[in-house]
Short mmCIF file of C-alpha atoms and ligand atoms in Angstrom, two decimals:
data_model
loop_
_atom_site.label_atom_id
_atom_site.label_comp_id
_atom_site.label_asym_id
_atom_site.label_seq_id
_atom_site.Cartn_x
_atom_site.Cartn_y
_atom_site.Cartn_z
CA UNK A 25 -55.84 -31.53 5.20
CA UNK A 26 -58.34 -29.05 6.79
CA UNK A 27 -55.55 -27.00 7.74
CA UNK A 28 -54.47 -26.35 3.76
CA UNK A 29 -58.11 -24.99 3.02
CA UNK A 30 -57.79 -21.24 3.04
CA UNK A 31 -61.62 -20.70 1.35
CA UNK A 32 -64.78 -22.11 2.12
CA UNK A 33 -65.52 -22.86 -1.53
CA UNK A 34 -62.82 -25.25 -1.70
CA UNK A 35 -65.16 -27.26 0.65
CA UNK A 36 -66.96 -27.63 -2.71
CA UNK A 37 -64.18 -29.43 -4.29
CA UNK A 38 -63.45 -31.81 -1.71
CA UNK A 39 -67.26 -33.04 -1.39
CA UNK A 40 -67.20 -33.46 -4.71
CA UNK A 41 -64.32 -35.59 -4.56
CA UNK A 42 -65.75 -37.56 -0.78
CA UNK A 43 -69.68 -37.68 -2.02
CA UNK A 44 -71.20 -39.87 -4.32
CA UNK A 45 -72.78 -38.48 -8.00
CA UNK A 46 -76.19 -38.85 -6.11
CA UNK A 47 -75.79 -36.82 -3.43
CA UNK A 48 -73.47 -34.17 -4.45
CA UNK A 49 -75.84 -33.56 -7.17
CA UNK A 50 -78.32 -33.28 -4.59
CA UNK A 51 -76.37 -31.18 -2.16
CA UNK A 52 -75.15 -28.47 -5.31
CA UNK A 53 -77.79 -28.14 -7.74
CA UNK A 54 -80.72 -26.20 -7.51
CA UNK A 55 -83.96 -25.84 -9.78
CA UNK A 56 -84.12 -26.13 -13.51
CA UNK A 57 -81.66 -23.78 -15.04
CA UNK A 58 -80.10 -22.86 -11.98
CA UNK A 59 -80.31 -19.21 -12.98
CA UNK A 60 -81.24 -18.39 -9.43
CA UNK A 61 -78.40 -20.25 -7.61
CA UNK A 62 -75.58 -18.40 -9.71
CA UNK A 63 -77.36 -15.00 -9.12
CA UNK A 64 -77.31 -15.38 -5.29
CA UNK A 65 -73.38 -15.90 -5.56
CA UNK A 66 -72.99 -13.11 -8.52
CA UNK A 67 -74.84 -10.46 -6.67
CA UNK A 68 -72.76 -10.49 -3.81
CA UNK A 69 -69.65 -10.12 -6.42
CA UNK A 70 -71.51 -6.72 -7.85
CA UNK A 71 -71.23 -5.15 -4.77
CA UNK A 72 -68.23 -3.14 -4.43
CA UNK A 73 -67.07 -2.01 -0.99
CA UNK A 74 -65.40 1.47 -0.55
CA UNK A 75 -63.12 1.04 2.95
CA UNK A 76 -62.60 4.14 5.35
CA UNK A 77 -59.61 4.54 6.72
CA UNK A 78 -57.78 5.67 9.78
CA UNK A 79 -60.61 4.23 12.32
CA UNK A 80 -59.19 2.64 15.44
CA UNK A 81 -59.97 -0.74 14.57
CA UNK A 82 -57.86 -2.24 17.30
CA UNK A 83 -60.82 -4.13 18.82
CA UNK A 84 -63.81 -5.12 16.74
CA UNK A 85 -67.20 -6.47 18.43
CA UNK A 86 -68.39 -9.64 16.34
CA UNK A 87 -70.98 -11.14 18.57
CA UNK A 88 -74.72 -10.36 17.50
CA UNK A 89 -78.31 -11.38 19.43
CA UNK A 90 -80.89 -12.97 18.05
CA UNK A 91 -84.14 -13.86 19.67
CA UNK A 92 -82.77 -12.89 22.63
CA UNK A 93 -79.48 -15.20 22.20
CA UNK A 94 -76.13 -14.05 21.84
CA UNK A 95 -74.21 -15.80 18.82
CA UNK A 96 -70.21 -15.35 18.52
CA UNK A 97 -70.69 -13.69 15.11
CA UNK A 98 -73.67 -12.75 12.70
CA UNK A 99 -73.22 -16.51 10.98
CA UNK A 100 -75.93 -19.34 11.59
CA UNK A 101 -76.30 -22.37 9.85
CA UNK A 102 -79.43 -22.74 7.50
CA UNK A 103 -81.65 -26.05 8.12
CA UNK A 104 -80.57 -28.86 5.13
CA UNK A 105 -82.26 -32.08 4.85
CA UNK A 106 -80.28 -35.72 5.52
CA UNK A 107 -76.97 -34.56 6.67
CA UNK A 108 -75.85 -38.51 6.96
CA UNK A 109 -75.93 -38.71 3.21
CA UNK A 110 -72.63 -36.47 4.05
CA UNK A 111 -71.12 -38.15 6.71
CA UNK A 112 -72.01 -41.23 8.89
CA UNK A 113 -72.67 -38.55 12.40
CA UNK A 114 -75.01 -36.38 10.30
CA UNK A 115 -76.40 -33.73 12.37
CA UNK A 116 -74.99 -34.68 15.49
CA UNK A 117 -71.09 -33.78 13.97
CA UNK A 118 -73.03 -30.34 12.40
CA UNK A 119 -74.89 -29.67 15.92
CA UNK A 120 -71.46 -29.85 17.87
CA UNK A 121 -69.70 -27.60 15.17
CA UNK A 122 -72.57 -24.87 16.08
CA UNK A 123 -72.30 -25.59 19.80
CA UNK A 124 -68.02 -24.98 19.52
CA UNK A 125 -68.25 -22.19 17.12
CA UNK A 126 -71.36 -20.20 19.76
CA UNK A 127 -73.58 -20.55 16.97
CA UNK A 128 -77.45 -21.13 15.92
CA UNK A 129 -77.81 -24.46 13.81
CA UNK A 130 -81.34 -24.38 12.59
CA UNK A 131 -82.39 -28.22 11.95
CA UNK A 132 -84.23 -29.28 8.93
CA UNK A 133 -87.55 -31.03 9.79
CA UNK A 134 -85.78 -33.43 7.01
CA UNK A 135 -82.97 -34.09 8.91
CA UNK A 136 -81.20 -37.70 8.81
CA UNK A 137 -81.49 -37.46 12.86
CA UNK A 138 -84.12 -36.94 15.28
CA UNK A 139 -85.28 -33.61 17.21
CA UNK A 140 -84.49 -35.37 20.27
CA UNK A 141 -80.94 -37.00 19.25
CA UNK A 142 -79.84 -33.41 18.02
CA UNK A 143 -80.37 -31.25 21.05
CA UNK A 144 -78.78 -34.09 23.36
CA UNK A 145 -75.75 -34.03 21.21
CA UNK A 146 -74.05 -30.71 22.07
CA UNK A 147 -75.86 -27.57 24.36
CA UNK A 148 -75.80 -25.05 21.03
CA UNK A 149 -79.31 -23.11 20.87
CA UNK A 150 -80.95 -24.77 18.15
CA UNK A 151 -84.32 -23.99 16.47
CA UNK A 152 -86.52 -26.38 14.33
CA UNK A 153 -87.32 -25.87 10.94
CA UNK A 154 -90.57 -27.05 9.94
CA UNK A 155 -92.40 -28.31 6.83
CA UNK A 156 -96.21 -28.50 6.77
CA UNK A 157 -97.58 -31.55 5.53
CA UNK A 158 -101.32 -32.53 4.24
CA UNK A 159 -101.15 -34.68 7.52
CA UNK A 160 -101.03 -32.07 10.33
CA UNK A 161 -100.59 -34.07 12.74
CA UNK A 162 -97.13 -34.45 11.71
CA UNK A 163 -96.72 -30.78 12.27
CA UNK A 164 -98.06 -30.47 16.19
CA UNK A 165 -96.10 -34.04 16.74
CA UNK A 166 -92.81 -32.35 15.81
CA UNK A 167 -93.50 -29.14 16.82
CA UNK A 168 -94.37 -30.46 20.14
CA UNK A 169 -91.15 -32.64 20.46
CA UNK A 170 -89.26 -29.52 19.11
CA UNK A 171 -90.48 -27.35 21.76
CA UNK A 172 -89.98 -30.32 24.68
CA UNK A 173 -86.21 -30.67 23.34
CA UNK A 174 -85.34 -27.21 24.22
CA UNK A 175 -85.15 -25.74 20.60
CA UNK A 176 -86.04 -22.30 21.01
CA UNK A 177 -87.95 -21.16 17.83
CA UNK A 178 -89.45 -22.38 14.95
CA UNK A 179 -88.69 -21.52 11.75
CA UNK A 180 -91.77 -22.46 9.30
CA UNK A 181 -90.42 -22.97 4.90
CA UNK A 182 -93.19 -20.71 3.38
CA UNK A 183 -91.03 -21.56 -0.05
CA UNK A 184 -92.46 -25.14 -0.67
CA UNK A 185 -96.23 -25.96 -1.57
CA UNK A 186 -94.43 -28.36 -4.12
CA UNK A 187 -90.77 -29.45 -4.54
CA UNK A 188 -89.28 -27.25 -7.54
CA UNK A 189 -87.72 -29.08 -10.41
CA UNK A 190 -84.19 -30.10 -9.74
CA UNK A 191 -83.01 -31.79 -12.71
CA UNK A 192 -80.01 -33.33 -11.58
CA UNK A 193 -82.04 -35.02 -8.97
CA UNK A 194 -84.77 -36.25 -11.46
CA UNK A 195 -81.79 -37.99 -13.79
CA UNK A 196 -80.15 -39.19 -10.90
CA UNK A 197 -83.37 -40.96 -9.59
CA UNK A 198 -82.56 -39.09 -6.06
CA UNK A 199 -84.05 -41.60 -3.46
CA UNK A 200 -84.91 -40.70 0.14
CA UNK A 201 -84.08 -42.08 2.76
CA UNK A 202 -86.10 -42.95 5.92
CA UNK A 203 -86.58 -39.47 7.72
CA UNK A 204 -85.42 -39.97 11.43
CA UNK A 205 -87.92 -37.63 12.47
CA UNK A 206 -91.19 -39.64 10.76
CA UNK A 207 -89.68 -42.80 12.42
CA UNK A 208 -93.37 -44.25 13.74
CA UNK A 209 -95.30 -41.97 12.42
CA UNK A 210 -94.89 -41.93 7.98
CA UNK A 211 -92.86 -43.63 5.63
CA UNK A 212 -90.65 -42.11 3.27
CA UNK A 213 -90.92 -44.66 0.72
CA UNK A 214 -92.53 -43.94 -2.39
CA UNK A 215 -94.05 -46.11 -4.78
CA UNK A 216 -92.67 -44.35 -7.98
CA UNK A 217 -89.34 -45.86 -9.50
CA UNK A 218 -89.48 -42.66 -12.27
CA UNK A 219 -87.60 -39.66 -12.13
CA UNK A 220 -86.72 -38.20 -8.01
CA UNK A 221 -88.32 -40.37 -5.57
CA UNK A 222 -87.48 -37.02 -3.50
CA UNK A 223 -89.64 -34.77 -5.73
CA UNK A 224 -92.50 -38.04 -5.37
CA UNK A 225 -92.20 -37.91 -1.87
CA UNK A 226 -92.78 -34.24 -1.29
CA UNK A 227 -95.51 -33.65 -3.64
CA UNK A 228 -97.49 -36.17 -1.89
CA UNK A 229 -96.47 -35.15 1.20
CA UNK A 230 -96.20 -31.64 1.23
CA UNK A 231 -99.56 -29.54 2.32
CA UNK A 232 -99.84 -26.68 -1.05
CA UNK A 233 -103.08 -25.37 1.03
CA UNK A 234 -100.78 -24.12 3.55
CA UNK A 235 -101.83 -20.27 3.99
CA UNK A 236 -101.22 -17.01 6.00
CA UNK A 237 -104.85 -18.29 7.77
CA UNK A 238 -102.28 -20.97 9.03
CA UNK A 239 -100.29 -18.80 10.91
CA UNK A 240 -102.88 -18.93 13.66
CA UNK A 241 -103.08 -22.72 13.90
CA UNK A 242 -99.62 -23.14 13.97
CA UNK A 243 -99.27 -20.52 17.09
CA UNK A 244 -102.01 -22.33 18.55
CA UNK A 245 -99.76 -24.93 18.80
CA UNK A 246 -96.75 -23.54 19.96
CA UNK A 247 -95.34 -21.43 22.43
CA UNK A 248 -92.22 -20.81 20.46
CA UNK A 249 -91.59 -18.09 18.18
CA UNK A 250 -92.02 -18.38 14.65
CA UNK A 251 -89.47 -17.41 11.85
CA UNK A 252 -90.55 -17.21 8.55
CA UNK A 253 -88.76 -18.53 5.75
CA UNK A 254 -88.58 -17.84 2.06
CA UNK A 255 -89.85 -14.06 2.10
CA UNK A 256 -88.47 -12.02 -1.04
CA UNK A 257 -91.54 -8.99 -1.43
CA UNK A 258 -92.34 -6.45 0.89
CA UNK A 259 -95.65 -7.15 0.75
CA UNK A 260 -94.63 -10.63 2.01
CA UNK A 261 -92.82 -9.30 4.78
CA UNK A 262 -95.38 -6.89 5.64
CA UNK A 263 -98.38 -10.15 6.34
CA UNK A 264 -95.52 -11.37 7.76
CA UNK A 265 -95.71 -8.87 10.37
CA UNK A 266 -99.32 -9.07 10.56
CA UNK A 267 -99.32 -12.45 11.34
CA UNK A 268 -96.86 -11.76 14.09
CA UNK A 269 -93.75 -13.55 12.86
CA UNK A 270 -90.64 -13.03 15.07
CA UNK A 271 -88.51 -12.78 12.15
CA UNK A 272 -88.19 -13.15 8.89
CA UNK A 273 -85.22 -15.09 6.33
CA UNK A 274 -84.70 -13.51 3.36
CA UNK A 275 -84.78 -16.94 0.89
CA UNK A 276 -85.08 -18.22 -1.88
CA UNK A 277 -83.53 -21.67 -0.94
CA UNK A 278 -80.57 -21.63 -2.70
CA UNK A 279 -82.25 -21.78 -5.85
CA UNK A 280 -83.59 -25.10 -5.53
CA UNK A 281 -86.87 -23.70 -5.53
CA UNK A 282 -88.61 -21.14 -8.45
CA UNK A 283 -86.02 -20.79 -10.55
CA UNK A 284 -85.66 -16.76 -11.61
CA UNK A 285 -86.55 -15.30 -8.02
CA UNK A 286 -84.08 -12.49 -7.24
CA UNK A 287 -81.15 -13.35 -5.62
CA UNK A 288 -81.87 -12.77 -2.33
CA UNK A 289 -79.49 -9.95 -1.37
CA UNK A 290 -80.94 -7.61 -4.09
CA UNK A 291 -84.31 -8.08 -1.91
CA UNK A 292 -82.84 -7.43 1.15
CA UNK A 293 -83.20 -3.99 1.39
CA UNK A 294 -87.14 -4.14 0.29
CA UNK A 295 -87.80 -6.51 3.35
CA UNK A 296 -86.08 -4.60 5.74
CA UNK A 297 -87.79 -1.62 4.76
CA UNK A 298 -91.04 -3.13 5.02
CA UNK A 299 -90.16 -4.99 8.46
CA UNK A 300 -88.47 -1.45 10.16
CA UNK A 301 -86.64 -3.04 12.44
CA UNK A 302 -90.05 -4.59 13.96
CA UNK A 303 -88.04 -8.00 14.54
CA UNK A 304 -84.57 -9.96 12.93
CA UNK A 305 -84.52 -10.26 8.92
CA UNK A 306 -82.17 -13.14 8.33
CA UNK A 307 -80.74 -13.66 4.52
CA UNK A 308 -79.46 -16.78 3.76
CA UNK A 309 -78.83 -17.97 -0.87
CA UNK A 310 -74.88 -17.97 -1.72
CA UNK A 311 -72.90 -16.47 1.08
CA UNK A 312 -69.31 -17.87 0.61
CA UNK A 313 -67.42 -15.00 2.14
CA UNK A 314 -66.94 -12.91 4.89
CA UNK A 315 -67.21 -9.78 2.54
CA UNK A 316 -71.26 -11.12 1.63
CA UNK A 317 -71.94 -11.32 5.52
CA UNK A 318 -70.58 -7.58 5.64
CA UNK A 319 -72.78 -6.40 2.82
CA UNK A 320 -75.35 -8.29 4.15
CA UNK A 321 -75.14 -6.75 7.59
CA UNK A 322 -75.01 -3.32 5.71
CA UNK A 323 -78.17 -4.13 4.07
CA UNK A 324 -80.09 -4.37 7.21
CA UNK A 325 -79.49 -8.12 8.02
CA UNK A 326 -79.21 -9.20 11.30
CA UNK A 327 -77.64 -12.70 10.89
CA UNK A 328 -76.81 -14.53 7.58
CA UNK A 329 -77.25 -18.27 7.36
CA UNK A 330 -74.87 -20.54 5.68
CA UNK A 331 -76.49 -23.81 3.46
CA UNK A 332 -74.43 -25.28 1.29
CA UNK A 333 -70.80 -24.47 2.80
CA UNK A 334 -71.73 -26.41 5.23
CA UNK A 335 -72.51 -29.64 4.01
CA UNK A 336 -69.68 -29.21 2.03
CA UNK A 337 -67.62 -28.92 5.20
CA UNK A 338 -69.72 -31.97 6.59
CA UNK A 339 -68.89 -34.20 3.77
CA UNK A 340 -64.96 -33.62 3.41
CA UNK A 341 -64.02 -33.47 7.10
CA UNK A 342 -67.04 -34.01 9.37
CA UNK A 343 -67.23 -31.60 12.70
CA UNK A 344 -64.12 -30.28 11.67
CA UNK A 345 -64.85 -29.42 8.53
CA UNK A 346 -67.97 -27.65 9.43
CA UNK A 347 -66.42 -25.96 12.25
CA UNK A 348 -63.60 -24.63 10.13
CA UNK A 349 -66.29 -23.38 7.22
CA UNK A 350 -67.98 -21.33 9.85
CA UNK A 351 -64.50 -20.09 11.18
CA UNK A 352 -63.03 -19.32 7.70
CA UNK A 353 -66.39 -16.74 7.39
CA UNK A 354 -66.11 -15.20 11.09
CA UNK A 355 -62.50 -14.43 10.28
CA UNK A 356 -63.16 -13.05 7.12
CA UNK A 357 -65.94 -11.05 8.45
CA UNK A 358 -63.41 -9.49 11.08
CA UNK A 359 -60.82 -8.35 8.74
CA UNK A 360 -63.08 -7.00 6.32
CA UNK A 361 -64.73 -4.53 8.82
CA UNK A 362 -61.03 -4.04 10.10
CA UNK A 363 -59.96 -3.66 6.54
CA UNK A 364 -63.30 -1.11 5.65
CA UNK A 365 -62.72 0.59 9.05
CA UNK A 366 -65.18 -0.90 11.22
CA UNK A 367 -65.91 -2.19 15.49
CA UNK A 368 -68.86 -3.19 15.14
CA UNK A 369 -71.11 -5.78 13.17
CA UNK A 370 -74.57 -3.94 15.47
CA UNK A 371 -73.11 -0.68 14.18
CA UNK A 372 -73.20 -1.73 10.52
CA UNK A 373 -76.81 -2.66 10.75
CA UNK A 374 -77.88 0.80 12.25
CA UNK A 375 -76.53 2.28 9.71
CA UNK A 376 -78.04 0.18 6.37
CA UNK A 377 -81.14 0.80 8.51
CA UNK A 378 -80.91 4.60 8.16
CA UNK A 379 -80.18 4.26 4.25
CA UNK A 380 -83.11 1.73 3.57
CA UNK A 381 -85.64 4.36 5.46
CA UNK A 382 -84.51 7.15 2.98
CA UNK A 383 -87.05 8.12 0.30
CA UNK A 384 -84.37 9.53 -2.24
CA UNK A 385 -82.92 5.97 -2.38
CA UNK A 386 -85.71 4.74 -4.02
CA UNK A 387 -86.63 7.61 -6.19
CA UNK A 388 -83.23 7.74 -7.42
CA UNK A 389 -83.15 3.55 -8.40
CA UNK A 390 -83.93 4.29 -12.05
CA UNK A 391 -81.70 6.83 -12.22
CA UNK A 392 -78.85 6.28 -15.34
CA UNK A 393 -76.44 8.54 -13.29
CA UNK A 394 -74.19 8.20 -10.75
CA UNK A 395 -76.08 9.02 -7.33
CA UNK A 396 -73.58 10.24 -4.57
CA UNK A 397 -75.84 10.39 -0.95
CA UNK A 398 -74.87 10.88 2.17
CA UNK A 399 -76.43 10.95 5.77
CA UNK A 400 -74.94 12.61 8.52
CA UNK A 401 -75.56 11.29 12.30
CA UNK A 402 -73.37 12.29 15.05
CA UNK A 403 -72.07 8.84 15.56
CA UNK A 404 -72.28 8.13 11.17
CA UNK A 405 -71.79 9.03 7.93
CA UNK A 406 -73.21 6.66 5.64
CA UNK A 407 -72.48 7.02 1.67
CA UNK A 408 -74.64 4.93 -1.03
CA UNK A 409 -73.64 4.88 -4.76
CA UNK A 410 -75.75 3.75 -7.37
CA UNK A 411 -74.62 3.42 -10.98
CA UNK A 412 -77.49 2.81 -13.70
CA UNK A 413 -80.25 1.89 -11.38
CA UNK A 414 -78.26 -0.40 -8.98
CA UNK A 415 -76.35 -0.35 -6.00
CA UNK A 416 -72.85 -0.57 -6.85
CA UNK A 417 -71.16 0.07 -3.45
CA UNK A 418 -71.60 0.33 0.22
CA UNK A 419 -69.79 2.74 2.36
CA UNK A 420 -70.04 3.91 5.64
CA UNK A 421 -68.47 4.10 9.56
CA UNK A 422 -68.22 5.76 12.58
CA UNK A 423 -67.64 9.25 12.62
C1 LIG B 13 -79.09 -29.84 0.22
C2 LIG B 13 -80.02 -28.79 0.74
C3 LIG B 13 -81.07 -29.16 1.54
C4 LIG B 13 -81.94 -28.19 2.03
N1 LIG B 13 -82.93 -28.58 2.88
C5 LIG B 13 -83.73 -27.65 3.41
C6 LIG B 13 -84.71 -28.03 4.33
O1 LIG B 13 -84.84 -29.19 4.69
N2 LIG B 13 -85.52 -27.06 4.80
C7 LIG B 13 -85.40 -25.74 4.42
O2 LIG B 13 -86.16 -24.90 4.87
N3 LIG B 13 -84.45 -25.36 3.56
C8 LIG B 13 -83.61 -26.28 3.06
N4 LIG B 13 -82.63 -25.88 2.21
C9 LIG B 13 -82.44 -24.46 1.92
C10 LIG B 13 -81.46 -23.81 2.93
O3 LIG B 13 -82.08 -23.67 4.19
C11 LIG B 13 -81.00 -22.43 2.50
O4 LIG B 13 -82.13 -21.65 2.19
C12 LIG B 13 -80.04 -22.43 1.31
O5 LIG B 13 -79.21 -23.57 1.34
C13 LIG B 13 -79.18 -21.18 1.35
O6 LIG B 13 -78.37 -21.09 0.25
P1 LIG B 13 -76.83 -21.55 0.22
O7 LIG B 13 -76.83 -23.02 0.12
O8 LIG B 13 -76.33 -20.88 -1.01
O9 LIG B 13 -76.14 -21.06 1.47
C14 LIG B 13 -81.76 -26.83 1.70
C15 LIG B 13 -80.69 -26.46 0.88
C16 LIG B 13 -79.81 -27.42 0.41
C17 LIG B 13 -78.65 -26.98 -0.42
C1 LIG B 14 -86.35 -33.12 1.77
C2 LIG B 14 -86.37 -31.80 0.99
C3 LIG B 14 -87.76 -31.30 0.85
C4 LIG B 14 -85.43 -30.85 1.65
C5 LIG B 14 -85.28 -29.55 0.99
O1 LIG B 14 -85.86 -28.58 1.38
C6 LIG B 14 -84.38 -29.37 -0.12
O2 LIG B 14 -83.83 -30.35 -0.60
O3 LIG B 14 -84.20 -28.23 -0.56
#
């Protein structure tokens, strides 16, 4: 019963249960040790949140903007590939979720539905996720349909010149199937009957010349704005802005890319430095709680987007299920800030935005002490504490 679930990673245990060793596997694991898809969960957990108290907390403001569009709360859903290998209405069941909950689904150029199927379905704002493939044409095809559909951004996978090594996948033989989106233009299938026929597929299909040069081309054939995807450096985020990215994700894919990238919210605060509030930084990589959405916000996010959780959601009750995932974060997101004396999820992100511009942050990291700062605003007071070289807890509100 949806209704009994009082955590989204109990999702987890019931896809396991609905979703065949193939898939699951698929859906879960990430690349070769999977160091990278534990950290993005156990970094979260290191962050320890120190709650003011006595703030009138009576009404708290959850609704955020993006791009211009006003979401219900600071929670989109990340673009994942073949959402029918979850359940038989795919996309469409994930799409209406977004649309009930007044969110952004971002759909995966791999998606088991089409561009045009998905933004009939329900009247969410959606933007397209896009993969670049050695046959461009692909690209402006999509792109184009994208942009005809009435998705309103794209957001372009910088993460994936070649598929990383997921292991699982490679004993299970992971097959793919026909990508709703190629229908008429590419097949999926694969000659290969070795190892993942997904890994085959990608690594012929997949374009590793793609370059910051191809920022250009791909605005040449758009008029959408571009996201980028899979930024961890500052220097990253910093061409990123040169190229004139609307925004940025903070990704590492959930770990199913290079295994031993940082998880991403211990990068966070790097990019958002780097960006200064130019446009949206994103993080998405092992939010399960409304408590990581908060310490993402105080990090200088703007949105977080939810992978996994989802399909999980998808797979074990459909619609429902995704639309009680995204609910289960929202309301945990609301009683933490009530609970750690905050209105306001734009307030939180002024604030982290203060503390990431502050030189003695950084020049204190290595520090083997405990580091006690504090900023005073008239409308803040933000505290930081680091203990041997990392941030151990977040506190701030209004004044
Ligand atoms: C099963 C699966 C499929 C994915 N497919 C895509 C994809 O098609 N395009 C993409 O840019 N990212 C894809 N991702 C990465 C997600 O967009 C996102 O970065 C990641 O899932 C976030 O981590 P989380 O699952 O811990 O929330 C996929 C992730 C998973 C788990
Ligand atoms: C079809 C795949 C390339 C989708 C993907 O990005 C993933 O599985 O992580």
């Amino acid at each position: 019963m949806a209704d009994e679930i009082v955590s989204v990673n109990e999702f987890q245990v019931l896809a396991r249960q609905a979703l065949p060793k193939m898939y699951y596997d698929f859906y879960a694991g990430g690349a070769e040790d999977e160091h990278t898809l534990k950290k993005n969960v156990q970094e979260f957990q290191r962050i320890i949140l120190q709650p003011r108290v006595l703030v009138d907390v009576s009404s708290i403001a959850m609704s955020t903007n993006i791009l211009g569009y006003t979401i219900s709360a600071p929670i989109m859903i990340a673009p994942t590939a073949m959402h029918k290998l979850a359940h038989p209405e795919g996309e469409l069941a994930t799409a209406r979720a977004a649309a009930a909950c007044n969110t952004i689904m971002i759909l995966s150029f791999s998606a088991s539905a089409s561009v045009e199927e998905v933004a009939s379905s329900c009247n969410a704002v959606q933007f397209f996720q896009l993969y670049v493939y050695k046959r461009r044409d692909i690209a402006v095809n999509l792109v184009q349909r994208a942009e005809k559909s009435g998705y309103k951004a794209i957001v372009l996978t910088s993460d994936t010149p070649r598929l990383g090594r997921r292991e699982a996948d490679i004993k299970n033989k992971m097959i793919v199937p026909q990508l709703k989106n190629l229908e008429g233009l590419m097949s999926t299938a694969v000659a290969s009957d070795k190892g993942s026929n997904l890994e085959a597929y990608a690594n012929e299909t997949m374009d590793p010349s793609l370059s910051w040069r191809d920022i250009a081309w791909l605005k040449s054939i758009t008029n959408l704005p571009i996201l980028i995807k899979g930024i961890l450096t500052r220097e990253d985020a910093t061409k990123a802005m040169e190229v004139g990215a609307a925004g940025i994700i903070v990704s590492n894919h959930g770990g199913r890319q290079l295994d031993y990238t940082p998880a991403t919210i211990s990068v966070l605060e790097e990019v958002v430095q780097a960006v200064g509030r130019k446009v949206p930084v994103l993080l998405d990589g092992g939010v399960r709680r409304g408590t990581d959405v908060f310490k993402a916000l105080a990090l200088g996010a703007q949105a977080v987007l939810v992978g996994r959780p989802v399909i999980y959601g998808l797979a074990a009750k459909g619609e429902a299920g995704v639309r009680k995932v995204m609910h289960m974060l929202k309301d945990e997101l609301e009683l933490t800030m009530a609970l750690a004396g905050y209105r306001s999820s734009r307030i939180l992100k002024l604030h982290s935005s203060i503390v990431s511009d502050h030189p003695m942050l950084t020049c204190h990291v290595q520090t083997l002490f405990l580091f006690v700062h504090s900023i005073r605003r008239p409308w803040a007071i933000t505290e930081i504490r680091l203990v041997k070289g990392k941030r151990s807890s977040i506190t701030s509100t209004l004044a």
